[in-house]
Coordinates of C-alpha atoms and ligand atoms in Angstrom, one line a residue:
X198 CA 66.3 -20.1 175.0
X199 CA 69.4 -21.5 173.6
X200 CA 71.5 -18.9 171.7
X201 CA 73.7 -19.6 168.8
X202 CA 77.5 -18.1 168.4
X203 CA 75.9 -15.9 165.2
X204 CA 73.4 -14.1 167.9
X205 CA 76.0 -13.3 170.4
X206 CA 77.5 -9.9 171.0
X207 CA 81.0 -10.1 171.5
X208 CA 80.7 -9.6 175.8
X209 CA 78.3 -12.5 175.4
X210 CA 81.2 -14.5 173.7
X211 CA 83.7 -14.0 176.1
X212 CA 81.5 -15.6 178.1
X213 CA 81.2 -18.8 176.4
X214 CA 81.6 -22.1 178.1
X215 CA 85.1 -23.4 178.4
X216 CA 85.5 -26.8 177.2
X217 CA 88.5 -28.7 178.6
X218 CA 90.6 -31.5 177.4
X219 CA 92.8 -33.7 179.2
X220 CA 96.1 -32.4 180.4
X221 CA 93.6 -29.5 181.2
X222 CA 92.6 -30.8 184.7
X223 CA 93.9 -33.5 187.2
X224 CA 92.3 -35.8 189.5
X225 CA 91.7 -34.7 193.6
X226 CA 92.9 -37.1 195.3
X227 CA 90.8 -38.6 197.8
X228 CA 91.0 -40.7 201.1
X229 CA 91.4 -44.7 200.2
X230 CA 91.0 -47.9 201.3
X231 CA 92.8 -49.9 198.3
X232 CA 95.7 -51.1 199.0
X233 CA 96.3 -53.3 195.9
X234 CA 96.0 -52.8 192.8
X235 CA 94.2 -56.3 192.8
X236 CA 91.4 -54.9 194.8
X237 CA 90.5 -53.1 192.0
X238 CA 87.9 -54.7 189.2
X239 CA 87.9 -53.0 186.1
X240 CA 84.9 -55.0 184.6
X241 CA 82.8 -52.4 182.4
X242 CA 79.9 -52.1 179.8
X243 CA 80.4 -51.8 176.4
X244 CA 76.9 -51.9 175.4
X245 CA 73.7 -52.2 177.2
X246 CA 74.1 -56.2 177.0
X247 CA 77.9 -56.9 176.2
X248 CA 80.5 -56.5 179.0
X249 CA 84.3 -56.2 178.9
X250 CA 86.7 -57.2 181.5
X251 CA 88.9 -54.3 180.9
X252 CA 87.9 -51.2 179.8
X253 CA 90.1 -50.7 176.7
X254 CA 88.5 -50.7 172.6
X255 CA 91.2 -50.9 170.0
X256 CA 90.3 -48.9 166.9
X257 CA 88.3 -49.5 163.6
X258 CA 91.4 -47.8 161.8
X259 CA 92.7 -50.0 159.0
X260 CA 96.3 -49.3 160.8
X261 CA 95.1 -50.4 164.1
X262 CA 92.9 -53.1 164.0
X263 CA 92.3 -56.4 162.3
X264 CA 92.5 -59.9 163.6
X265 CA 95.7 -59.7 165.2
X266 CA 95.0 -57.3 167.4
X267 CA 91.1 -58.2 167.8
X268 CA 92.8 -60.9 169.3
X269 CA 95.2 -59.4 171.6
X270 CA 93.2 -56.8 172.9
X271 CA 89.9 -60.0 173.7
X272 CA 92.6 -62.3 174.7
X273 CA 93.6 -59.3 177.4
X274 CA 89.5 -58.7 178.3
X275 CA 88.9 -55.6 176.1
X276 CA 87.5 -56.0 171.9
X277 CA 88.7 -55.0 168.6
X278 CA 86.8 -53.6 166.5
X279 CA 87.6 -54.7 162.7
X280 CA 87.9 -51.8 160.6
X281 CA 85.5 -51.2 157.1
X282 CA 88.3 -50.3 154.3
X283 CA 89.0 -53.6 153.1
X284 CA 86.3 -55.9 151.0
X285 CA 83.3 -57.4 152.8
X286 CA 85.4 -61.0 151.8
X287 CA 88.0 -60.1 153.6
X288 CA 86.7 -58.4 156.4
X289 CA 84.6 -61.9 157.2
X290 CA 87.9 -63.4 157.1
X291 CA 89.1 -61.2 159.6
X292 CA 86.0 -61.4 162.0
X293 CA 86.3 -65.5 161.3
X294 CA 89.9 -65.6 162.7
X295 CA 89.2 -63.9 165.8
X296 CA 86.0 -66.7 166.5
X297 CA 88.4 -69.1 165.4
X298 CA 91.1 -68.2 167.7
X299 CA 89.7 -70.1 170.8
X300 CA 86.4 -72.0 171.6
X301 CA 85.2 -74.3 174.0
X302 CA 83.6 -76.7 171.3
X303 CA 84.7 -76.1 167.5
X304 CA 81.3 -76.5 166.1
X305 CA 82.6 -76.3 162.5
X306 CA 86.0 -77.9 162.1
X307 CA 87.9 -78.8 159.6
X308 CA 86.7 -81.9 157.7
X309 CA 88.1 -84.2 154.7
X310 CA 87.0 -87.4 152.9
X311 CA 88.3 -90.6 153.1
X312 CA 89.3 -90.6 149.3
X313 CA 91.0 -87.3 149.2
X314 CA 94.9 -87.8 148.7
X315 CA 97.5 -87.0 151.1
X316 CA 98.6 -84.0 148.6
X317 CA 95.2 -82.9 149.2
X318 CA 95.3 -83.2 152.8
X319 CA 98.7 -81.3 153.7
X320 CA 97.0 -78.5 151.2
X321 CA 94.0 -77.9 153.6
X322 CA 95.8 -78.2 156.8
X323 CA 98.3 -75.6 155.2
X324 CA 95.5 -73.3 154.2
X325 CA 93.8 -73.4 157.7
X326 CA 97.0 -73.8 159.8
X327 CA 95.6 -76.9 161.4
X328 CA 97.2 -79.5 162.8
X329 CA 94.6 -82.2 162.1
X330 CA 91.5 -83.2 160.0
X331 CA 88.5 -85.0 160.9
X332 CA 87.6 -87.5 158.2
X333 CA 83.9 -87.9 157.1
X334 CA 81.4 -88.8 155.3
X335 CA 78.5 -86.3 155.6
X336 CA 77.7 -86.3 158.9
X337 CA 79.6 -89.6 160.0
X338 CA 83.0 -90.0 161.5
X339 CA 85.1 -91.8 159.9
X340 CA 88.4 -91.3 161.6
X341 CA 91.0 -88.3 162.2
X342 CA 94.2 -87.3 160.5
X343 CA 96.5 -85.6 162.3
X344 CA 100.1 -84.3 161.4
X345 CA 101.6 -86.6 163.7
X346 CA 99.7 -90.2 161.7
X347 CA 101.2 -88.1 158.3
X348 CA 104.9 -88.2 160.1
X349 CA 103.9 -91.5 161.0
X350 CA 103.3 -93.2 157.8
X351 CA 105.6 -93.2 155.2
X352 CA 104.5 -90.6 152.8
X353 CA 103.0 -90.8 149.4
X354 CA 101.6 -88.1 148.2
X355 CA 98.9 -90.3 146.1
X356 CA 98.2 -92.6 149.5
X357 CA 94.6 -91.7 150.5
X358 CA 93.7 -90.6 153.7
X359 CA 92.0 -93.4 154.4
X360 CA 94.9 -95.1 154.7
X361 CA 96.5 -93.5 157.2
X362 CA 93.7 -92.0 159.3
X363 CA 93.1 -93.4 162.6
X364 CA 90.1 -95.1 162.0
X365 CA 87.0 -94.5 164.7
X366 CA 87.2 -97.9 166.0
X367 CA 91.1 -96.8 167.6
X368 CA 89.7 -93.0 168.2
X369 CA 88.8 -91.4 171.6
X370 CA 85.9 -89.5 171.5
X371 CA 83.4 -88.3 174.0
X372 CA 79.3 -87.2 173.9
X373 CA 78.2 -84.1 172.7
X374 CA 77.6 -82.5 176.1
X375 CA 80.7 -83.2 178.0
X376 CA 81.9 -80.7 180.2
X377 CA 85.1 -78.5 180.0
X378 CA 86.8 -80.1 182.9
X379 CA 86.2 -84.0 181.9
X380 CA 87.2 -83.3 178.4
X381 CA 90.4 -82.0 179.7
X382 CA 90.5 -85.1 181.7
X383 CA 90.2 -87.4 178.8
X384 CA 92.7 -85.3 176.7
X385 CA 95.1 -85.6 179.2
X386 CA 95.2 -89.1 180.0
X387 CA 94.9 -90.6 176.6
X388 CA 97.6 -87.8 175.9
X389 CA 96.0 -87.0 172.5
X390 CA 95.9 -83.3 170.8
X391 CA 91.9 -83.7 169.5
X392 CA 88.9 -84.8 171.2
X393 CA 85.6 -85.0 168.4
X394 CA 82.4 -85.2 169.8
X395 CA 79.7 -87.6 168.4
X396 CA 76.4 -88.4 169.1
X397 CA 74.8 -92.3 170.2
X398 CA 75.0 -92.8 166.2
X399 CA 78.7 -91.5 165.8
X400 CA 77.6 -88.6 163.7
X401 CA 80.2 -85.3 164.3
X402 CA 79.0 -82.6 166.4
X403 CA 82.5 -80.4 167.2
X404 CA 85.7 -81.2 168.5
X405 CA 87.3 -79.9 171.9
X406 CA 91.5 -79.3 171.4
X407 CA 93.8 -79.3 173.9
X408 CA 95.3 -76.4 172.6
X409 CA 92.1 -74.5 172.9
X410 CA 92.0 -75.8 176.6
X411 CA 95.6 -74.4 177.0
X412 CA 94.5 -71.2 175.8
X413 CA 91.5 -70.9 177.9
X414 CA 94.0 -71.4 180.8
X415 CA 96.5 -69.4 179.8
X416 CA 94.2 -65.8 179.1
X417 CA 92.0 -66.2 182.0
X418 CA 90.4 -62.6 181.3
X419 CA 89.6 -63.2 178.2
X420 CA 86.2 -61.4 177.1
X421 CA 84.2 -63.9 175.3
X422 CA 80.9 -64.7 174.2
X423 CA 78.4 -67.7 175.2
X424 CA 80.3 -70.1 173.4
X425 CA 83.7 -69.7 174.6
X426 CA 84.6 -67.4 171.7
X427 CA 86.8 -64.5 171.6
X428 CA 84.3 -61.1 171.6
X429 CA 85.0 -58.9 168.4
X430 CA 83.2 -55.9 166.8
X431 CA 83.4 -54.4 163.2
X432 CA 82.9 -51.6 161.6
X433 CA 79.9 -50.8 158.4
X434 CA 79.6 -47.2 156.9
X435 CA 76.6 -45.5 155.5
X436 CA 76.0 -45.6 152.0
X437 CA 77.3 -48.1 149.4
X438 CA 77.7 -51.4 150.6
X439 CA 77.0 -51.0 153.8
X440 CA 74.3 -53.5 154.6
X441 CA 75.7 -56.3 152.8
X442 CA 78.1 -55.5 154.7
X443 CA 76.6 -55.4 157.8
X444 CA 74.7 -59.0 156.8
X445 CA 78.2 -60.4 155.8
X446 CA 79.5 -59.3 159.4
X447 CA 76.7 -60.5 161.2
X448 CA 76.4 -63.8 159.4
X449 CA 80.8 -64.4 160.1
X450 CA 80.0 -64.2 163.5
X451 CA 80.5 -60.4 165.0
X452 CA 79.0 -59.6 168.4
X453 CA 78.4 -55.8 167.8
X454 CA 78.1 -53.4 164.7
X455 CA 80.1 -49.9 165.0
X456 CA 78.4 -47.5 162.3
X457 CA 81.7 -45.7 161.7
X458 CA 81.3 -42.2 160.6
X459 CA 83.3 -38.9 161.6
X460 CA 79.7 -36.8 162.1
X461 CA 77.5 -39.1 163.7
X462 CA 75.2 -36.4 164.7
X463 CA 73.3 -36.8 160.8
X464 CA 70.1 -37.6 159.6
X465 CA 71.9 -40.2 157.3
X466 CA 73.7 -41.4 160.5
X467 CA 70.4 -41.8 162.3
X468 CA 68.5 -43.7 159.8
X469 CA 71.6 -46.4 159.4
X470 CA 71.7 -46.7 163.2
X471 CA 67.6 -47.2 163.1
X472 CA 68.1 -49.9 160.1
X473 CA 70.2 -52.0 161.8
X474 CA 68.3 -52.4 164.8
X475 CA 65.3 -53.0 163.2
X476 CA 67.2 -55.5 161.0
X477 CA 68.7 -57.5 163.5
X478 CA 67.4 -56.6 166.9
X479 CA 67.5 -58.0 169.3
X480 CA 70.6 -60.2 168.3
X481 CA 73.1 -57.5 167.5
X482 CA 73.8 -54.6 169.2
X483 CA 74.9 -51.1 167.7
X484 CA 77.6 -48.8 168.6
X485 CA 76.8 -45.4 167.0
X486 CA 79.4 -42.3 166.6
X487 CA 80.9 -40.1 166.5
X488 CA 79.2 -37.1 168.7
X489 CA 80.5 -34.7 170.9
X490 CA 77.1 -33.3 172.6
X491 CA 74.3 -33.7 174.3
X492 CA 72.0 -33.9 171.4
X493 CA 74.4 -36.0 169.2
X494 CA 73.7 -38.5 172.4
X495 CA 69.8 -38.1 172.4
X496 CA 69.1 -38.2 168.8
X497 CA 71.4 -41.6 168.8
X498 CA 69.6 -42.9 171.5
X499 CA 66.7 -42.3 170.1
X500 CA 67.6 -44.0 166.9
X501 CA 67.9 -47.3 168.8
X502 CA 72.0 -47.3 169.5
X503 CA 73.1 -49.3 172.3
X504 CA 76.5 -47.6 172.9
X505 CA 77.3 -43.7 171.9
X506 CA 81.0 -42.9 170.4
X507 CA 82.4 -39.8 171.9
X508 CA 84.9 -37.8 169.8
X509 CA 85.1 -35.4 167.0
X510 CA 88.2 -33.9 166.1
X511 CA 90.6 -34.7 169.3
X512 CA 92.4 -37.7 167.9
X513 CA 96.3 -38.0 167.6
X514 CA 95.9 -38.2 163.5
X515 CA 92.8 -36.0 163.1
X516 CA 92.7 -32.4 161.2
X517 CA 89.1 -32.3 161.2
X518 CA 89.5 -29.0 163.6
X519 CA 91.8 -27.5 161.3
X520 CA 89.9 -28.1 158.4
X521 CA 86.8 -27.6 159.5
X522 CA 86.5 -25.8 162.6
X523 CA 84.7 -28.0 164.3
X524 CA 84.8 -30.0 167.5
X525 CA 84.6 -30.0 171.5
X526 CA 87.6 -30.6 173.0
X527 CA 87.5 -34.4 174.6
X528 CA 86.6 -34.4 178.0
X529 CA 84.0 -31.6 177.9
X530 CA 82.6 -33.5 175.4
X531 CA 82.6 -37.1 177.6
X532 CA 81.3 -35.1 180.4
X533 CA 78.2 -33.5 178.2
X534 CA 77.4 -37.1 176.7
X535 CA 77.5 -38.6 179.8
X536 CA 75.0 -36.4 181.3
X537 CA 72.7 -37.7 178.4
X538 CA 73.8 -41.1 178.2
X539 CA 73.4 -42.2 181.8
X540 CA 69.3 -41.1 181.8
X541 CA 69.1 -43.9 179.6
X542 CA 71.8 -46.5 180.7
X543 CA 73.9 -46.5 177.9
X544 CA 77.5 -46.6 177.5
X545 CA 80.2 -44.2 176.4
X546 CA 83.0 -45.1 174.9
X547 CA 86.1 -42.3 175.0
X548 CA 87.4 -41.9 171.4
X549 CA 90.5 -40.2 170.8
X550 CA 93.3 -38.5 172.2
X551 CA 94.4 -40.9 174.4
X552 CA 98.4 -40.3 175.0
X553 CA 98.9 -42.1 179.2
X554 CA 96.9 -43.9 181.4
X555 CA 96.7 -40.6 182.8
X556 CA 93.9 -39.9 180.2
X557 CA 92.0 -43.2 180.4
X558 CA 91.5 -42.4 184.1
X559 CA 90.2 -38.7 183.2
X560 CA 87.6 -40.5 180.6
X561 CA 86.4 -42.8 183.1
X562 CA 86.1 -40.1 185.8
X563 CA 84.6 -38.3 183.2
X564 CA 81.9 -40.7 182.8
X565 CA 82.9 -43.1 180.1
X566 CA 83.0 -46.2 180.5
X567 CA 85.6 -47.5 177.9
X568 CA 87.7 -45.8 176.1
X569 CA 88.8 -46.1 172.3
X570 CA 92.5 -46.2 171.3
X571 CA 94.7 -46.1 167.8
X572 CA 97.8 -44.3 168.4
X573 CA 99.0 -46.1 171.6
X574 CA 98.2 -49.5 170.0
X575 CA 99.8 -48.6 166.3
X576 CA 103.1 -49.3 165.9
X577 CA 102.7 -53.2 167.7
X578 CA 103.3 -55.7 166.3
X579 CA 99.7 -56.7 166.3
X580 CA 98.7 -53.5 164.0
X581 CA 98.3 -54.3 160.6
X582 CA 101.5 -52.9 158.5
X583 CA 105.0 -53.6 158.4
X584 CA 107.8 -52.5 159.9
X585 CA 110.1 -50.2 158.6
X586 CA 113.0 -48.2 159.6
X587 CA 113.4 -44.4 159.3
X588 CA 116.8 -42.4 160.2
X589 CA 117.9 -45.4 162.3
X590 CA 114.5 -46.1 164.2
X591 CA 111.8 -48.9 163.3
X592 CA 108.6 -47.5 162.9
X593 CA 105.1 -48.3 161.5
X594 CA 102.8 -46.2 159.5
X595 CA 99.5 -44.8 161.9
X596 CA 96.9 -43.4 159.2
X597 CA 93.6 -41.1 160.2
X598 CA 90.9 -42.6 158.3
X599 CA 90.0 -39.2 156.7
X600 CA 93.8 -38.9 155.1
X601 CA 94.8 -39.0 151.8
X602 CA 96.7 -42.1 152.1
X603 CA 94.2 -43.8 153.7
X604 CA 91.6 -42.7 151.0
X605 CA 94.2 -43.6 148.3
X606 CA 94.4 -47.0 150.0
X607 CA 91.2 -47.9 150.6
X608 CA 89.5 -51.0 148.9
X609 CA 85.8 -51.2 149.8
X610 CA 85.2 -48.8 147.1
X611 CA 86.1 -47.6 144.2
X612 CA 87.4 -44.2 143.7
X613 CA 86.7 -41.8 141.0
X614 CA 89.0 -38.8 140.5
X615 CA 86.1 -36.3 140.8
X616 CA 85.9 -38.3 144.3
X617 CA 89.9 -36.6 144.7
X618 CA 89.5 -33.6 143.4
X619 CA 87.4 -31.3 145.8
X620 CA 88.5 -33.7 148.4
X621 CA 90.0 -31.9 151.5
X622 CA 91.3 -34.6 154.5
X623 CA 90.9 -34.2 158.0
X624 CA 93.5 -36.1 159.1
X625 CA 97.7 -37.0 158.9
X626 CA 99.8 -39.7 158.2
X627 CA 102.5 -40.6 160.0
X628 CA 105.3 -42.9 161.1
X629 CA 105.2 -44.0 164.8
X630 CA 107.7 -45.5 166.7
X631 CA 107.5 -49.7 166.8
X632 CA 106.7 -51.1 170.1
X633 CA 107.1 -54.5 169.8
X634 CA 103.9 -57.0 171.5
X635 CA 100.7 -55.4 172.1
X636 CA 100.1 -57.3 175.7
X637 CA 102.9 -55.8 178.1
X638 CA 101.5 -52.5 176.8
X639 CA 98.1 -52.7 177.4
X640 CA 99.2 -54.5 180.9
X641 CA 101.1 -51.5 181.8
X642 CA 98.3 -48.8 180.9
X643 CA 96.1 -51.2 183.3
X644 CA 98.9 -51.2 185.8
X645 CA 98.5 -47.1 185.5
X646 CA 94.4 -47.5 185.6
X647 CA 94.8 -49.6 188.7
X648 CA 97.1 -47.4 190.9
X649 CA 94.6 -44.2 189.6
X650 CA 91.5 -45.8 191.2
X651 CA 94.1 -46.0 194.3
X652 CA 94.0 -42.4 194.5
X653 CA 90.2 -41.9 194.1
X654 CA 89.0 -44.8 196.5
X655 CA 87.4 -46.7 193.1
X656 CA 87.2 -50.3 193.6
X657 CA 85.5 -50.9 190.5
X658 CA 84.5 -48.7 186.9
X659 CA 81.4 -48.1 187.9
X660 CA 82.7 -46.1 191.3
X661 CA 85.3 -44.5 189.2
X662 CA 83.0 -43.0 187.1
X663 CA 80.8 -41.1 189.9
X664 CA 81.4 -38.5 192.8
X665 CA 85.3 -37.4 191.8
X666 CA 86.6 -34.0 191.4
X667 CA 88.9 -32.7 188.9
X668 CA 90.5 -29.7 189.0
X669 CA 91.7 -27.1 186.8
X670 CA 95.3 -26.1 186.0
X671 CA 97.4 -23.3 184.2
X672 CA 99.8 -24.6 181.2
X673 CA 102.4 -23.8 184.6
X674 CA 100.3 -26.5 186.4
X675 CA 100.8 -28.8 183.2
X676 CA 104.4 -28.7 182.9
X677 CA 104.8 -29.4 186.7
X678 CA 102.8 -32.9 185.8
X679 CA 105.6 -34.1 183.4
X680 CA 109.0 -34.6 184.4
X681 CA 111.1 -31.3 184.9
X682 CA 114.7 -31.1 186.8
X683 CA 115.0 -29.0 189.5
X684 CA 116.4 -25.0 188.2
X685 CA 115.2 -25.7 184.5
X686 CA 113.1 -23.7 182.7
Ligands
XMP817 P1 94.0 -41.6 168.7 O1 94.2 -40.3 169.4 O2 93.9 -42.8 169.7 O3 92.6 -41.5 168.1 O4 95.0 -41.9 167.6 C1 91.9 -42.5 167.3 C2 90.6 -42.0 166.8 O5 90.8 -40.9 165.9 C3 89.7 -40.8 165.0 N1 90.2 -40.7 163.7 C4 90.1 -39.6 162.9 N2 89.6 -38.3 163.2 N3 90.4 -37.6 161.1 C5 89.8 -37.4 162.2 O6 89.3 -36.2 162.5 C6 90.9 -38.8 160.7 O7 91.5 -39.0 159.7 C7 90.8 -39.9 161.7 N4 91.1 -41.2 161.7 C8 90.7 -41.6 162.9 C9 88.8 -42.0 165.3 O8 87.7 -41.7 166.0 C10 89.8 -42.9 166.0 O9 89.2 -43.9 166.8

């Protein structure tokens, strides 16, 4: 029977496990047939039905992730996952943008009417950052207006835009159910920025832009959903409003649900995760957390969650060992979920403490099969925030979501100051240093992901994460793995 640390005797805990982190151990290298690093796929799971191209998860932190860098990290083949501290309005507005972003078909776009004014007109293409309008009446296609037919026509702001559309009689369009390649075609030879597509009866059904073709060409690797669509995720809490806001996430157009809370392994946590199943199964899927054992995994699992969140306490910004004692140190803890996880096919994602590539190997050795990231990824551009610049360096501010300036900051909620008052945070603040563009960076941690499957014979995430060895080294062994000259102590 399972002993508890109250019925030890002290011999008993001296021989407690060990748990290990990452610099801890290194990975044995093995014999290998890779030469490349483009023989390796790094395709992985996410979920039990959604699948990534790479295995990388930016944060739900509100200084890591909103649509920016939703956008980035899907553009690059991983997700974002849109954080839960700002109002449900403008968290839909966020999830929106990233669906936006690219598309095969835009099923919704942008219409007008015929008697709006040209005032009118340059206001909504403003307020979407468009470049063109299609002009209707209900369903029926009138014409388009596009910024070039505005620099075209000599402009009045009271002219109507029906008279300077291009009427439908002088407009390209195309069926319904062309396909990718001939809409290209058409787009290209008629040289024209916006393809609509109408039924026999000239009703709109969605447009096809070349600048959404350009962008399907250009981010090849993109993970995306069955309609051409950037993947995204977001994040609902626990009490308050958290299934309207989980309705209002759903609705805007989110693939998967995070239920972000720092003890995941709680009743309260259980019976959320076993709501929104039952709410929307089997259309969205739910990414529970955060745990760091066995059980955590089991009692998740059993609650209906498609993915498992690793991590308590081992974060860059967390204090929530500090304050609370609590915690398994990060790759014990991926090693123990896993064990649970993979009797029922379900995915691990690695949250926290990420610092190298280095570490994203050791999760994925470990067993997981993505990992979660907010410190690497703050301080981009792409992370919400500005810049700012501190003794001569531009930085950005990274926040744990258990800080006081988060809490201070937060708008989903009101606060009360009896909410302050006993309050104790478990985690920092803090400035980190501005890294410009999220893409070369995530390339580069690939780049490091790539050459470590070199070393272990892994052609793909699935062999990575089975049959390697790490071993164990002394804090001597640790220094020798960072950069020392030659005589130094
Ligand atoms: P990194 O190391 O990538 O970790 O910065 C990001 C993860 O840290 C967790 N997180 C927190 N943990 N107090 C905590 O104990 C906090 O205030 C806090 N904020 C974020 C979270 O799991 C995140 O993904």
């Amino acid at each position: 029977m399972k002993k508890y640390a109250f019925q030890l005797s002290g011999k008993e805990i001296l021989q407690l496990d060990t748990a290990l982190t990452y610099d801890d151990v290194t990975l044995e290298p093995e014999y290998s047939e890779i030469r490349s690093r483009r023989d390796v796929d790094l395709t992985t799971k996410l979920t039990k039905r959604i699948s990534l191209n790479i295995p990388i998860v930016s944060a739900n932190m509100n200084s890591v992730t909103e649509s920016s860098m939703a956008i980035a990290m899907a553009r690059q083949g991983g997700i974002g996952i849109i954080h839960r501290y700002r109002s449900i309005e403008d968290t839909v507005n966020e999830v929106k943008k990233v669906k936006r972003w690219r598309t095969h078909v835009i099923e919704d776009p942008y219409t007008i009417k015929k008697d709006a004014t040209m005032e009118e007109a340059a206001e909504m293409m403003h307020k979407y950052n468009v470049s063109g309008l299609l002009v209707t009446n209900g369903r029926q296609l009138l014409g388009i207006l596009t910024s070039r037919d505005m620099k075209a026509a000599e402009i009045l702001e009271s002219k109507l835009v029906a008279e300077v559309m291009t009427p439908f009689e002088n407009l390209k369009t195309a069926p319904a159910e062309i396909k990718q390649e001939d809409a290209k075609k058409l787009l290209y030879r008629h040289r024209i920025e916006k393809l609509p597509l109408v039924d026999d009866s000239g009703n709109l059904y969605g447009l096809v832009t070349a600048k959404d073709i350009r962008k399907i060409e250009e981010y090849r690797n993109a993970a995306l959903d069955g309609k051409g669509r950037l993947l995204v995720g977001a994040a609902t809490g626990t009490d308050d409003d958290y299934l309207e806001r989980a309705d209002a996430l759903v609705k805007a157009g989110t693939d998967v649900l995070v239920v972000d809370i720092a003890q995941g392994h709680a009743k309260h946590a259980l019976k959320t995760v076993e709501e929104l199943k039952k709410r929307y199964n089997p259309t969205i899927e739910v990414i529970a957390g955060n745990v760091a054992t066995e059980d955590g995994v089991k009692r998740l699992l059993g609650a209906g969650a498609d993915c498992v969140k690793v991590g308590i306490g081992g974060g860059s910004v967390c204090t929530t060992r500090e304050v609370t004692g609590a915690g398994v140190p990060q790759l014990t803890a991926i090693i123990r979920c896993v064990e649970e996880a993979k009797k029922h096919g379900v995915p691990i994602i690695a949250d926290g403490g990420i610092r190298k590539s280095g570490d994203i190997c050791k999760a994925i050795v470990g067993g997981a099969n993505t990992v979660m990231l907010g410190n690497m990824l703050a301080g981009t551009d792409e992370s919400p925030g500005k810049i700012a610049t501190k003794n001569g360096r531009r930085v950005k501010v990274y926040m744990g979501m258990a800080s006081e300036e988060a809490n201070l900051q937060r708008t989903d909620k009101k606060r009360t100051d009896d909410d302050l008052t006993d309050y104790s945070p478990e985690g920092i603040a803090k400035y980190v240093q501005y890294k410009g563009p999220v893409e070369p960076l995530i390339k580069k941690l690939l780049g490091g992901v790539r050459s470590g499957a070199s070393y272990i014979n892994a052609r793909t995430i699935e062999s990575y994460r089975n049959g390697h060895y790490f071993v164990r080294g002394t804090s001597a062994a640790m220094k020798e793995a960072t950069p020392h000259a030659e005589g130094e102590d």
